[in-house]
Amino acid sequence: MPTDEELIEEIHRGSQAAMEVLVKKYYKNIFSYIYRKVGDYHISYDLTQEVFIKMMKSIDRYESTGKFKNWLLKIAVNHCNDYYKSKSYKNKSKETQLEDRIGDNPDKVWDLLKKKIERNLVKKAIMSLPDYQRDVLILRYYHDMKLKDIADITSSKEATVKSRLRQGIGKLNNLLGGEDIEERKNRL
Amino acid sequence: MKKEKIDFDIYEDITENELDELWSMMDSYTVEYPDEEEIDNTINELRQYVPEKEKEEYFIDRFHYLLNKSMIEISFISKPFWIMSFILFIMGLITMYFNKYINPYLLAMVISPLPFTFGLIEIFKSRDKGMMEIEMSCKTSYGEVLLSKLTIIGFYNIVLNTIFSLIISSISNVDFLRLTLIWFAPFTFISGISLWLSMKIKSSYTMTIIVSIWIGMIGTLLNTPYELIERILWMNITIYIGISILGISMSFIQIRSFIRKNISHKGRGLFEVNY
């Protein structure tokens, strides 16, 4: 299997196959980050595509440091931040608030399996975190990244990353802690 | 759970048990990924952003790849094809050697397209046996296998014909250039027609029909007055060249349309190295 740097070299030389391999290698990684960040499948799909378009447009500027994954994740983090500042997010956000109120019917929720409820609770809890805390948490927990790399990707200091992680986990523990699922649900 | 133990010092206000519980809950937040088709749509959208390959480099790459592929494909072509084609030319030479009355131009013309026609049976045998889908799902596409086999069989046919012409011109004192053109014109023309029919009719009987028609045509020609044969054999060279160009064009069009039908991504180079 060629390295990321070799694939990029091939892309520079016009290889479609190398692009295909590189995208397939990181697609799920980028999609999972975006999905956990925005919480919507269709928006995540579109944003993932846009991230890869940005990757292709700026691939000339990638310096072969051996950390292509981090470079790509940085594009994804910045692109999601741009999305949250965009008008389309603000409009979508108003719609979602309305949908959430309708969807909060306890009878419907209890019809779901326990696992699904738990998944939704975690999703809701993560989505309730501020943007910067969510970023750090997703990258640390779901992408198993080092604090130093997270600091690099989010363009912040390592101490800041630590503090955001602590605050984020603290909030999640308050929201999701305890045995009673109904209680947790009410907290959210 | 290595990372949470390392990070534990960060979370001052949470007990280790609480943290373990939280991590296990977070594991339940799974992601529903897009399917392969949706990922492929994204990839196809990205193709336009891949820099254009330099033409010269692209053709050199393609040529090298085709040569390498052909070398591999040689081992997959059945032995009876090589032997049968070779015996056909040996028989032609023996006939020529012992029967001085046979016209060498006519003999070359009759024999020249036959190995390629036999070869087409070899090329399309996987399609006729329903193996094409399996070959297409492999790392190398069916289009690539087909072109590699066509290259080998065409090349083998040309080599046999050239050796045959060289030997005949040395033993019967005929014009080598004219002899070459006389076999090259029917060779390209019949190859073009055979290829066209093979694409249209998916049966191994196609080649049997072509060979029968060709032999029938030659039989009819031999029964016509000798002056007519002489006329055909001594036509202006440009006519032979014209027939050759027509045959090559027919083959080229057929191959191109086959590749378009059988390669899923049009933007992807046919001979691009697969990772």
Tab-separated table of C-alpha atoms in Angstrom:
chain	number	residue	atom	x	y	z
A	1	MET	CA	0.000	0.000	0.000
A	2	PRO	CA	1.539	3.345	-1.011
A	3	THR	CA	1.991	6.085	1.603
A	4	ASP	CA	-0.136	9.235	1.618
A	5	GLU	CA	2.812	11.193	0.281
A	6	GLU	CA	3.259	8.778	-2.647
A	7	LEU	CA	-0.445	9.012	-3.446
A	8	ILE	CA	-0.299	12.807	-3.386
A	9	GLU	CA	2.707	12.691	-5.704
A	10	GLU	CA	0.662	10.529	-8.090
A	11	ILE	CA	-2.287	12.924	-7.890
A	12	HIS	CA	0.049	15.765	-8.875
A	13	ARG	CA	0.968	13.686	-11.907
A	14	GLY	CA	-2.723	13.357	-12.800
A	15	SER	CA	-3.592	9.960	-11.380
A	16	GLN	CA	-7.331	9.533	-10.830
A	17	ALA	CA	-6.739	6.147	-9.177
A	18	ALA	CA	-4.452	7.681	-6.527
A	19	MET	CA	-7.116	10.281	-5.724
A	20	GLU	CA	-9.685	7.489	-5.402
A	21	VAL	CA	-7.475	5.524	-3.004
A	22	LEU	CA	-6.672	8.577	-0.883
A	23	VAL	CA	-10.325	9.626	-0.598
A	24	LYS	CA	-11.495	6.100	0.235
A	25	LYS	CA	-8.780	5.808	2.869
A	26	TYR	CA	-9.959	8.886	4.772
A	27	TYR	CA	-13.605	9.145	3.815
A	28	LYS	CA	-15.038	7.432	6.892
A	29	ASN	CA	-12.677	9.241	9.206
A	30	ILE	CA	-13.730	12.646	7.926
A	31	PHE	CA	-17.399	11.707	7.659
A	32	SER	CA	-17.521	10.388	11.233
A	33	TYR	CA	-15.917	13.566	12.554
A	34	ILE	CA	-18.391	15.772	10.679
A	35	TYR	CA	-21.372	13.596	11.559
A	36	ARG	CA	-20.576	13.723	15.258
A	37	LYS	CA	-20.026	17.437	14.968
A	38	VAL	CA	-23.220	18.384	13.098
A	39	GLY	CA	-25.434	15.398	13.922
A	40	ASP	CA	-27.219	15.264	10.561
A	41	TYR	CA	-26.542	12.605	7.922
A	42	HIS	CA	-27.318	14.622	4.796
A	43	ILE	CA	-25.503	17.754	5.902
A	44	SER	CA	-22.537	15.581	6.901
A	45	TYR	CA	-22.495	13.966	3.462
A	46	ASP	CA	-22.448	17.366	1.722
A	47	LEU	CA	-19.869	18.824	4.094
A	48	THR	CA	-17.622	15.749	3.657
A	49	GLN	CA	-17.737	16.220	-0.106
A	50	GLU	CA	-16.878	19.903	0.291
A	51	VAL	CA	-13.966	19.043	2.582
A	52	PHE	CA	-12.527	16.716	-0.061
A	53	ILE	CA	-13.033	19.355	-2.755
A	54	LYS	CA	-11.087	21.773	-0.542
A	55	MET	CA	-8.447	19.081	-0.106
A	56	MET	CA	-8.080	18.691	-3.881
A	57	LYS	CA	-7.962	22.434	-4.444
A	58	SER	CA	-5.259	22.976	-1.851
A	59	ILE	CA	-3.298	19.742	-2.213
A	60	ASP	CA	-0.465	21.730	-3.842
A	61	ARG	CA	0.007	23.523	-0.544
A	62	TYR	CA	0.364	20.347	1.515
A	63	GLU	CA	3.880	20.061	2.847
A	64	SER	CA	4.992	16.440	3.134
A	65	THR	CA	5.265	16.245	6.901
A	66	GLY	CA	3.917	12.712	7.118
A	67	LYS	CA	0.794	14.003	8.887
A	68	PHE	CA	-1.680	14.132	6.049
A	69	LYS	CA	-4.520	12.892	8.275
A	70	ASN	CA	-4.067	15.851	10.619
A	71	TRP	CA	-3.875	18.258	7.690
A	72	LEU	CA	-7.126	16.884	6.292
A	73	LEU	CA	-8.847	16.947	9.675
A	74	LYS	CA	-7.820	20.570	10.049
A	75	ILE	CA	-9.640	21.332	6.794
A	76	ALA	CA	-12.685	19.477	8.157
A	77	VAL	CA	-12.593	21.369	11.487
A	78	ASN	CA	-12.324	24.738	9.726
A	79	HIS	CA	-15.004	23.820	7.235
A	80	CYS	CA	-17.421	22.846	10.015
A	81	ASN	CA	-16.685	26.112	11.801
A	82	ASP	CA	-17.485	27.947	8.574
A	83	TYR	CA	-20.696	25.959	8.327
A	84	TYR	CA	-21.773	27.015	11.822
A	85	LYS	CA	-21.220	30.634	10.872
A	86	SER	CA	-23.196	30.225	7.625
A	87	LYS	CA	-26.752	31.346	6.984
A	88	SER	CA	-27.829	27.822	6.018
A	89	TYR	CA	-26.902	26.562	9.515
A	90	LYS	CA	-28.746	29.392	11.245
A	91	ASN	CA	-31.894	28.673	9.212
A	92	LYS	CA	-31.560	24.926	9.802
A	93	SER	CA	-31.044	25.494	13.510
A	94	LYS	CA	-34.421	27.267	13.829
A	95	GLU	CA	-36.154	24.338	12.077
A	96	THR	CA	-34.434	21.753	14.293
A	97	GLN	CA	-35.517	23.477	17.498
A	98	LEU	CA	-39.107	23.164	16.352
A	99	GLU	CA	-38.662	19.504	15.342
A	100	ASP	CA	-37.053	18.707	18.708
A	101	ARG	CA	-40.055	20.003	20.581
A	102	ILE	CA	-42.386	17.856	18.475
A	103	GLY	CA	-40.111	14.837	18.776
A	104	ASP	CA	-39.917	15.037	22.543
A	105	ASN	CA	-43.053	12.970	22.971
A	106	PRO	CA	-42.188	10.459	25.784
A	107	ASP	CA	-44.458	7.736	24.412
A	108	LYS	CA	-42.618	7.687	21.116
A	109	VAL	CA	-39.206	7.728	22.773
A	110	TRP	CA	-40.025	4.751	25.010
A	111	ASP	CA	-40.992	2.719	21.978
A	112	LEU	CA	-37.394	2.767	20.862
A	113	LEU	CA	-34.877	0.200	21.988
A	114	LYS	CA	-32.693	1.050	24.960
A	115	LYS	CA	-29.556	1.151	22.881
A	116	LYS	CA	-31.058	3.544	20.414
A	117	ILE	CA	-32.239	5.774	23.225
A	118	GLU	CA	-28.786	5.767	24.715
A	119	ARG	CA	-27.231	6.598	21.349
A	120	ASN	CA	-29.602	9.497	20.893
A	121	LEU	CA	-28.923	10.745	24.396
A	122	VAL	CA	-25.174	10.722	23.785
A	123	LYS	CA	-25.700	12.418	20.438
A	124	LYS	CA	-27.881	15.076	22.029
A	125	ALA	CA	-25.443	15.569	24.896
A	126	ILE	CA	-22.496	15.969	22.524
A	127	MET	CA	-24.481	18.320	20.314
A	128	SER	CA	-25.316	20.455	23.337
A	129	LEU	CA	-21.647	21.163	24.009
A	130	PRO	CA	-20.146	24.391	22.711
A	131	ASP	CA	-18.467	24.059	19.351
A	132	TYR	CA	-14.870	24.231	20.618
A	133	GLN	CA	-15.471	21.627	23.354
A	134	ARG	CA	-17.207	19.277	20.942
A	135	ASP	CA	-14.262	19.478	18.524
A	136	VAL	CA	-11.742	18.528	21.176
A	137	LEU	CA	-13.901	15.738	22.554
A	138	ILE	CA	-14.600	14.147	19.154
A	139	LEU	CA	-10.978	14.313	18.076
A	140	ARG	CA	-9.692	12.965	21.394
A	141	TYR	CA	-12.237	10.277	22.005
A	142	TYR	CA	-13.457	9.116	18.608
A	143	HIS	CA	-10.302	9.792	16.590
A	144	ASP	CA	-7.855	8.878	19.332
A	145	MET	CA	-5.706	11.920	18.644
A	146	LYS	CA	-2.983	13.267	20.883
A	147	LEU	CA	-3.610	16.547	22.701
A	148	LYS	CA	-0.692	18.089	20.847
A	149	ASP	CA	-2.190	17.148	17.460
A	150	ILE	CA	-5.626	18.408	18.505
A	151	ALA	CA	-4.011	21.695	19.482
A	152	ASP	CA	-2.414	21.872	16.045
A	153	ILE	CA	-5.624	21.025	14.201
A	154	THR	CA	-7.801	23.440	16.158
A	155	SER	CA	-5.107	26.127	16.096
A	156	SER	CA	-5.002	26.446	19.872
A	157	LYS	CA	-2.606	25.751	22.746
A	158	GLU	CA	-2.268	22.349	24.367
A	159	ALA	CA	-3.304	23.775	27.738
A	160	THR	CA	-6.451	25.180	26.143
A	161	VAL	CA	-7.235	21.782	24.628
A	162	LYS	CA	-6.809	20.169	28.058
A	163	SER	CA	-9.097	22.662	29.675
A	164	ARG	CA	-11.753	22.295	26.951
A	165	LEU	CA	-11.591	18.547	27.248
A	166	ARG	CA	-12.022	18.731	31.020
A	167	GLN	CA	-14.971	21.104	30.731
A	168	GLY	CA	-16.566	19.044	27.964
A	169	ILE	CA	-16.277	15.781	29.827
A	170	GLY	CA	-17.538	17.429	33.000
A	171	LYS	CA	-20.646	18.629	31.193
A	172	LEU	CA	-21.207	15.258	29.539
A	173	ASN	CA	-20.911	13.553	32.916
A	174	ASN	CA	-23.518	15.889	34.358
A	175	LEU	CA	-25.833	15.250	31.446
A	176	LEU	CA	-25.327	11.537	31.032
A	177	GLY	CA	-24.267	10.380	34.489
A	178	GLY	CA	-26.453	8.279	36.794
A	179	GLU	CA	-28.456	5.117	36.276
A	180	ASP	CA	-31.895	6.484	35.494
A	181	ILE	CA	-32.354	6.944	31.770
A	182	GLU	CA	-35.522	9.032	32.235
A	183	GLU	CA	-33.669	11.372	34.528
A	184	ARG	CA	-30.871	11.716	31.958
A	185	LYS	CA	-33.430	12.426	29.284
A	186	ASN	CA	-35.015	15.172	31.352
A	187	ARG	CA	-31.626	16.736	31.933
A	188	LEU	CA	-31.176	17.030	28.172
B	1	MET	CA	-9.103	1.752	27.204
B	2	LYS	CA	-5.668	3.236	27.199
B	3	LYS	CA	-6.382	6.847	26.389
B	4	GLU	CA	-8.854	7.513	29.196
B	5	LYS	CA	-6.366	6.291	31.796
B	6	ILE	CA	-3.748	8.632	30.372
B	7	ASP	CA	-6.228	11.502	30.345
B	8	PHE	CA	-7.523	10.724	33.801
B	9	ASP	CA	-5.476	13.417	35.467
B	10	ILE	CA	-7.304	16.000	33.332
B	11	TYR	CA	-10.706	15.159	34.764
B	12	GLU	CA	-10.319	16.233	38.359
B	13	ASP	CA	-13.998	16.260	39.332
B	14	ILE	CA	-14.936	12.855	37.968
B	15	THR	CA	-14.297	9.488	39.569
B	16	GLU	CA	-12.672	6.700	37.564
B	17	ASN	CA	-15.893	4.671	37.629
B	18	GLU	CA	-17.934	7.574	36.343
B	19	LEU	CA	-15.448	8.068	33.562
B	20	ASP	CA	-15.531	4.388	32.557
B	21	GLU	CA	-19.303	4.538	32.450
B	22	LEU	CA	-19.219	7.689	30.362
B	23	TRP	CA	-16.777	6.197	27.849
B	24	SER	CA	-18.900	3.086	27.450
B	25	MET	CA	-21.948	5.289	26.831
B	26	MET	CA	-20.035	7.313	24.265
B	27	ASP	CA	-19.253	4.098	22.419
B	28	SER	CA	-22.957	3.783	21.649
B	29	TYR	CA	-22.838	6.931	19.523
B	30	THR	CA	-22.199	5.096	16.283
B	31	VAL	CA	-22.101	6.652	12.819
B	32	GLU	CA	-24.235	5.588	9.892
B	33	TYR	CA	-21.840	5.861	6.950
B	34	PRO	CA	-22.825	6.544	3.324
B	35	ASP	CA	-22.877	3.463	1.121
B	36	GLU	CA	-20.273	2.706	-1.570
B	37	GLU	CA	-22.383	4.305	-4.290
B	38	GLU	CA	-22.620	7.587	-2.397
B	39	ILE	CA	-18.877	7.564	-1.726
B	40	ASP	CA	-18.287	6.884	-5.433
B	41	ASN	CA	-20.487	9.865	-6.300
B	42	THR	CA	-18.218	12.054	-4.202
B	43	ILE	CA	-15.154	10.552	-5.881
B	44	ASN	CA	-16.626	11.203	-9.326
B	45	GLU	CA	-17.319	14.788	-8.298
B	46	LEU	CA	-13.647	15.129	-7.317
B	47	ARG	CA	-12.268	13.829	-10.629
B	48	GLN	CA	-12.466	17.277	-12.203
B	49	TYR	CA	-9.968	18.569	-9.617
B	50	VAL	CA	-7.244	16.029	-10.468
B	51	PRO	CA	-4.592	17.765	-12.605
B	52	GLU	CA	-4.506	16.817	-16.283
B	53	LYS	CA	-1.853	14.257	-17.102
B	54	GLU	CA	0.751	15.415	-19.576
B	55	LYS	CA	-0.128	13.802	-22.876
B	56	GLU	CA	3.304	12.429	-23.693
B	57	GLU	CA	3.798	10.924	-20.247
B	58	TYR	CA	0.268	9.511	-20.367
B	59	PHE	CA	0.872	7.649	-23.624
B	60	ILE	CA	4.253	6.295	-22.482
B	61	ASP	CA	2.612	5.061	-19.255
B	62	ARG	CA	-0.198	3.436	-21.213
B	63	PHE	CA	2.198	1.750	-23.594
B	64	HIS	CA	4.365	0.378	-20.789
B	65	TYR	CA	1.353	-0.846	-18.905
B	66	LEU	CA	-0.077	-2.558	-21.977
B	67	LEU	CA	3.238	-4.301	-22.618
B	68	ASN	CA	3.502	-5.533	-19.028
B	69	LYS	CA	-0.099	-6.687	-19.032
B	70	SER	CA	0.408	-8.517	-22.326
B	71	MET	CA	3.405	-10.379	-20.916
B	72	ILE	CA	1.217	-11.628	-18.058
B	73	GLU	CA	-1.662	-12.549	-20.376
B	74	ILE	CA	0.570	-14.744	-22.601
B	75	SER	CA	0.436	-17.496	-19.987
B	76	PHE	CA	-3.383	-17.433	-20.014
B	77	ILE	CA	-3.700	-18.070	-23.747
B	78	SER	CA	-4.236	-21.754	-24.430
B	79	LYS	CA	-1.504	-23.828	-26.060
B	80	PRO	CA	-3.700	-25.176	-28.921
B	81	PHE	CA	-3.971	-21.609	-30.276
B	82	TRP	CA	-0.178	-21.163	-30.519
B	83	ILE	CA	0.328	-24.635	-31.978
B	84	MET	CA	-2.572	-24.473	-34.449
B	85	SER	CA	-1.484	-21.098	-35.851
B	86	PHE	CA	2.103	-22.265	-36.140
B	87	ILE	CA	1.131	-25.532	-37.882
B	88	LEU	CA	-1.042	-23.565	-40.335
B	89	PHE	CA	1.981	-21.562	-41.523
B	90	ILE	CA	4.266	-24.600	-41.609
B	91	MET	CA	1.703	-26.366	-43.796
B	92	GLY	CA	1.582	-23.301	-46.048
B	93	LEU	CA	5.376	-23.358	-46.392
B	94	ILE	CA	5.452	-27.104	-47.096
B	95	THR	CA	2.717	-26.718	-49.732
B	96	MET	CA	4.630	-23.837	-51.278
B	97	TYR	CA	7.895	-25.787	-51.246
B	98	PHE	CA	6.528	-28.901	-52.907
B	99	ASN	CA	4.046	-27.274	-55.295
B	100	LYS	CA	5.765	-24.692	-57.473
B	101	TYR	CA	2.485	-23.881	-59.282
B	102	ILE	CA	0.867	-22.306	-56.238
B	103	ASN	CA	0.764	-18.536	-56.357
B	104	PRO	CA	2.705	-17.304	-53.261
B	105	TYR	CA	0.696	-14.054	-53.101
B	106	LEU	CA	-2.566	-15.972	-53.079
B	107	LEU	CA	-1.312	-18.386	-50.430
B	108	ALA	CA	-0.195	-15.536	-48.157
B	109	MET	CA	-3.523	-13.809	-48.653
B	110	VAL	CA	-5.513	-16.947	-47.714
B	111	ILE	CA	-3.518	-17.838	-44.608
B	112	SER	CA	-2.838	-14.376	-43.146
B	113	PRO	CA	-6.101	-13.581	-41.302
B	114	LEU	CA	-6.739	-17.081	-39.929
B	115	PRO	CA	-4.614	-17.047	-36.727
B	116	PHE	CA	-6.205	-13.778	-35.615
B	117	THR	CA	-9.667	-15.230	-36.213
B	118	PHE	CA	-8.780	-18.309	-34.135
B	119	GLY	CA	-7.345	-15.935	-31.560
B	120	LEU	CA	-10.654	-14.141	-31.176
B	121	ILE	CA	-12.175	-17.382	-29.879
B	122	GLU	CA	-9.464	-17.293	-27.237
B	123	ILE	CA	-10.101	-13.636	-26.428
B	124	PHE	CA	-13.853	-13.960	-26.008
B	125	LYS	CA	-13.932	-17.375	-24.369
B	126	SER	CA	-14.440	-15.899	-20.880
B	127	ARG	CA	-17.364	-13.788	-22.092
B	128	ASP	CA	-18.907	-16.758	-23.894
B	129	LYS	CA	-18.491	-18.871	-20.776
B	130	GLY	CA	-20.083	-16.144	-18.615
B	131	MET	CA	-16.831	-15.307	-16.810
B	132	MET	CA	-16.747	-11.669	-17.902
B	133	GLU	CA	-18.418	-10.340	-14.715
B	134	ILE	CA	-15.874	-12.144	-12.568
B	135	GLU	CA	-12.990	-10.746	-14.609
B	136	MET	CA	-14.516	-7.280	-14.417
B	137	SER	CA	-14.700	-7.440	-10.631
B	138	CYS	CA	-10.986	-8.247	-10.409
B	139	LYS	CA	-8.214	-5.716	-9.977
B	140	THR	CA	-7.627	-5.581	-13.740
B	141	SER	CA	-10.650	-4.724	-15.825
B	142	TYR	CA	-12.035	-6.952	-18.547
B	143	GLY	CA	-11.307	-4.193	-21.096
B	144	GLU	CA	-7.626	-4.310	-20.150
B	145	VAL	CA	-7.506	-8.111	-20.402
B	146	LEU	CA	-9.180	-7.949	-23.810
B	147	LEU	CA	-6.754	-5.347	-25.152
B	148	SER	CA	-3.751	-7.213	-23.796
B	149	LYS	CA	-4.898	-10.430	-25.466
B	150	LEU	CA	-5.657	-8.601	-28.716
B	151	THR	CA	-2.161	-7.129	-28.661
B	152	ILE	CA	-0.511	-10.515	-28.129
B	153	ILE	CA	-2.580	-12.335	-30.739
B	154	GLY	CA	-2.271	-9.517	-33.289
B	155	PHE	CA	1.473	-9.308	-32.702
B	156	TYR	CA	1.895	-13.093	-32.963
B	157	ASN	CA	-0.083	-13.077	-36.225
B	158	ILE	CA	2.047	-10.288	-37.698
B	159	VAL	CA	5.276	-12.045	-36.677
B	160	LEU	CA	4.129	-15.328	-38.263
B	161	ASN	CA	3.062	-13.550	-41.459
B	162	THR	CA	6.324	-11.629	-41.684
B	163	ILE	CA	8.457	-14.768	-41.213
B	164	PHE	CA	6.257	-16.545	-43.741
B	165	SER	CA	6.717	-13.693	-46.259
B	166	LEU	CA	10.491	-13.632	-45.699
B	167	ILE	CA	10.814	-17.379	-46.306
B	168	ILE	CA	8.495	-17.332	-49.327
B	169	SER	CA	10.243	-14.350	-50.909
B	170	SER	CA	13.585	-16.117	-50.494
B	171	ILE	CA	12.422	-19.435	-51.989
B	172	SER	CA	10.176	-18.150	-54.797
B	173	ASN	CA	11.802	-14.857	-55.666
B	174	VAL	CA	8.718	-12.653	-55.147
B	175	ASP	CA	8.577	-8.967	-54.217
B	176	PHE	CA	8.657	-8.857	-50.374
B	177	LEU	CA	6.977	-5.445	-50.092
B	178	ARG	CA	4.122	-6.429	-52.376
B	179	LEU	CA	3.740	-9.764	-50.605
B	180	THR	CA	3.578	-7.963	-47.264
B	181	LEU	CA	0.883	-5.581	-48.497
B	182	ILE	CA	-1.100	-8.435	-50.014
B	183	TRP	CA	-1.352	-10.300	-46.716
B	184	PHE	CA	-1.661	-7.169	-44.588
B	185	ALA	CA	-4.827	-5.896	-46.356
B	186	PRO	CA	-6.990	-9.026	-45.825
B	187	PHE	CA	-5.448	-9.522	-42.386
B	188	THR	CA	-6.613	-6.091	-41.149
B	189	PHE	CA	-9.933	-6.239	-43.006
B	190	ILE	CA	-10.935	-9.704	-41.801
B	191	SER	CA	-9.712	-8.859	-38.286
B	192	GLY	CA	-11.945	-5.775	-38.269
B	193	ILE	CA	-14.998	-7.722	-39.448
B	194	SER	CA	-14.298	-10.586	-37.009
B	195	LEU	CA	-14.012	-8.169	-34.132
B	196	TRP	CA	-17.244	-6.438	-35.122
B	197	LEU	CA	-19.121	-9.748	-35.345
B	198	SER	CA	-17.640	-10.947	-32.037
B	199	MET	CA	-18.972	-7.850	-30.306
B	200	LYS	CA	-22.417	-8.262	-31.856
B	201	ILE	CA	-22.894	-12.030	-31.578
B	202	LYS	CA	-22.015	-13.506	-28.216
B	203	SER	CA	-21.235	-17.042	-29.318
B	204	SER	CA	-18.083	-19.021	-30.017
B	205	TYR	CA	-19.727	-20.177	-33.256
B	206	THR	CA	-19.113	-16.684	-34.685
B	207	MET	CA	-15.499	-17.509	-35.439
B	208	THR	CA	-16.414	-20.828	-37.064
B	209	ILE	CA	-18.814	-18.898	-39.304
B	210	ILE	CA	-16.159	-16.295	-40.204
B	211	VAL	CA	-13.537	-18.933	-40.988
B	212	SER	CA	-16.084	-20.828	-43.127
B	213	ILE	CA	-17.063	-17.648	-45.006
B	214	TRP	CA	-13.408	-16.762	-45.595
B	215	ILE	CA	-12.556	-20.245	-46.887
B	216	GLY	CA	-15.741	-20.207	-49.008
B	217	MET	CA	-14.724	-16.856	-50.516
B	218	ILE	CA	-11.257	-18.160	-51.314
B	219	GLY	CA	-12.778	-21.315	-52.832
B	220	THR	CA	-15.019	-19.194	-55.049
B	221	LEU	CA	-12.044	-17.044	-56.017
B	222	LEU	CA	-10.016	-20.111	-57.005
B	223	ASN	CA	-12.843	-21.271	-59.284
B	224	THR	CA	-12.972	-17.949	-61.143
B	225	PRO	CA	-10.888	-17.419	-64.266
B	226	TYR	CA	-7.186	-17.014	-63.453
B	227	GLU	CA	-7.116	-13.542	-65.052
B	228	LEU	CA	-9.449	-12.260	-62.329
B	229	ILE	CA	-7.183	-13.644	-59.594
B	230	GLU	CA	-4.215	-12.040	-61.309
B	231	ARG	CA	-6.077	-8.750	-61.429
B	232	ILE	CA	-6.849	-8.886	-57.731
B	233	LEU	CA	-3.270	-9.784	-56.865
B	234	TRP	CA	-1.828	-7.059	-59.077
B	235	MET	CA	-4.144	-4.233	-58.057
B	236	ASN	CA	-2.639	-0.827	-57.448
B	237	ILE	CA	-0.776	-0.753	-54.102
B	238	THR	CA	-2.878	2.195	-52.897
B	239	ILE	CA	-5.977	-0.041	-52.964
B	240	TYR	CA	-4.294	-2.482	-50.561
B	241	ILE	CA	-3.265	0.417	-48.366
B	242	GLY	CA	-6.868	1.711	-48.452
B	243	ILE	CA	-8.258	-1.697	-47.447
B	244	SER	CA	-5.708	-1.900	-44.622
B	245	ILE	CA	-6.700	1.541	-43.301
B	246	LEU	CA	-10.364	0.542	-43.465
B	247	GLY	CA	-9.666	-2.683	-41.516
B	248	ILE	CA	-7.582	-0.908	-38.876
B	249	SER	CA	-10.282	1.761	-38.458
B	250	MET	CA	-12.965	-0.895	-38.018
B	251	SER	CA	-10.937	-2.647	-35.327
B	252	PHE	CA	-10.164	0.638	-33.607
B	253	ILE	CA	-13.842	1.702	-33.515
B	254	GLN	CA	-14.892	-1.680	-32.115
B	255	ILE	CA	-12.239	-1.659	-29.412
B	256	ARG	CA	-13.088	1.911	-28.412
B	257	SER	CA	-16.803	1.204	-28.135
B	258	PHE	CA	-16.091	-1.940	-26.114
B	259	ILE	CA	-13.911	-0.021	-23.665
B	260	ARG	CA	-16.560	2.697	-23.264
B	261	LYS	CA	-19.179	0.097	-22.462
B	262	ASN	CA	-17.041	-1.877	-20.060
B	263	ILE	CA	-15.076	0.668	-18.077
B	264	SER	CA	-17.276	2.177	-15.396
B	265	HIS	CA	-15.489	5.491	-14.819
B	266	LYS	CA	-15.018	7.425	-18.008
B	267	GLY	CA	-12.665	9.879	-16.370
B	268	ARG	CA	-10.314	7.162	-15.233
B	269	GLY	CA	-7.372	6.292	-17.464
B	270	LEU	CA	-7.749	2.823	-18.889
B	271	PHE	CA	-4.208	1.798	-18.256
B	272	GLU	CA	-3.740	3.635	-15.046
B	273	VAL	CA	-2.025	1.557	-12.400
B	274	ASN	CA	-4.515	0.233	-9.854
B	275	TYR	CA	-3.486	0.416	-6.199
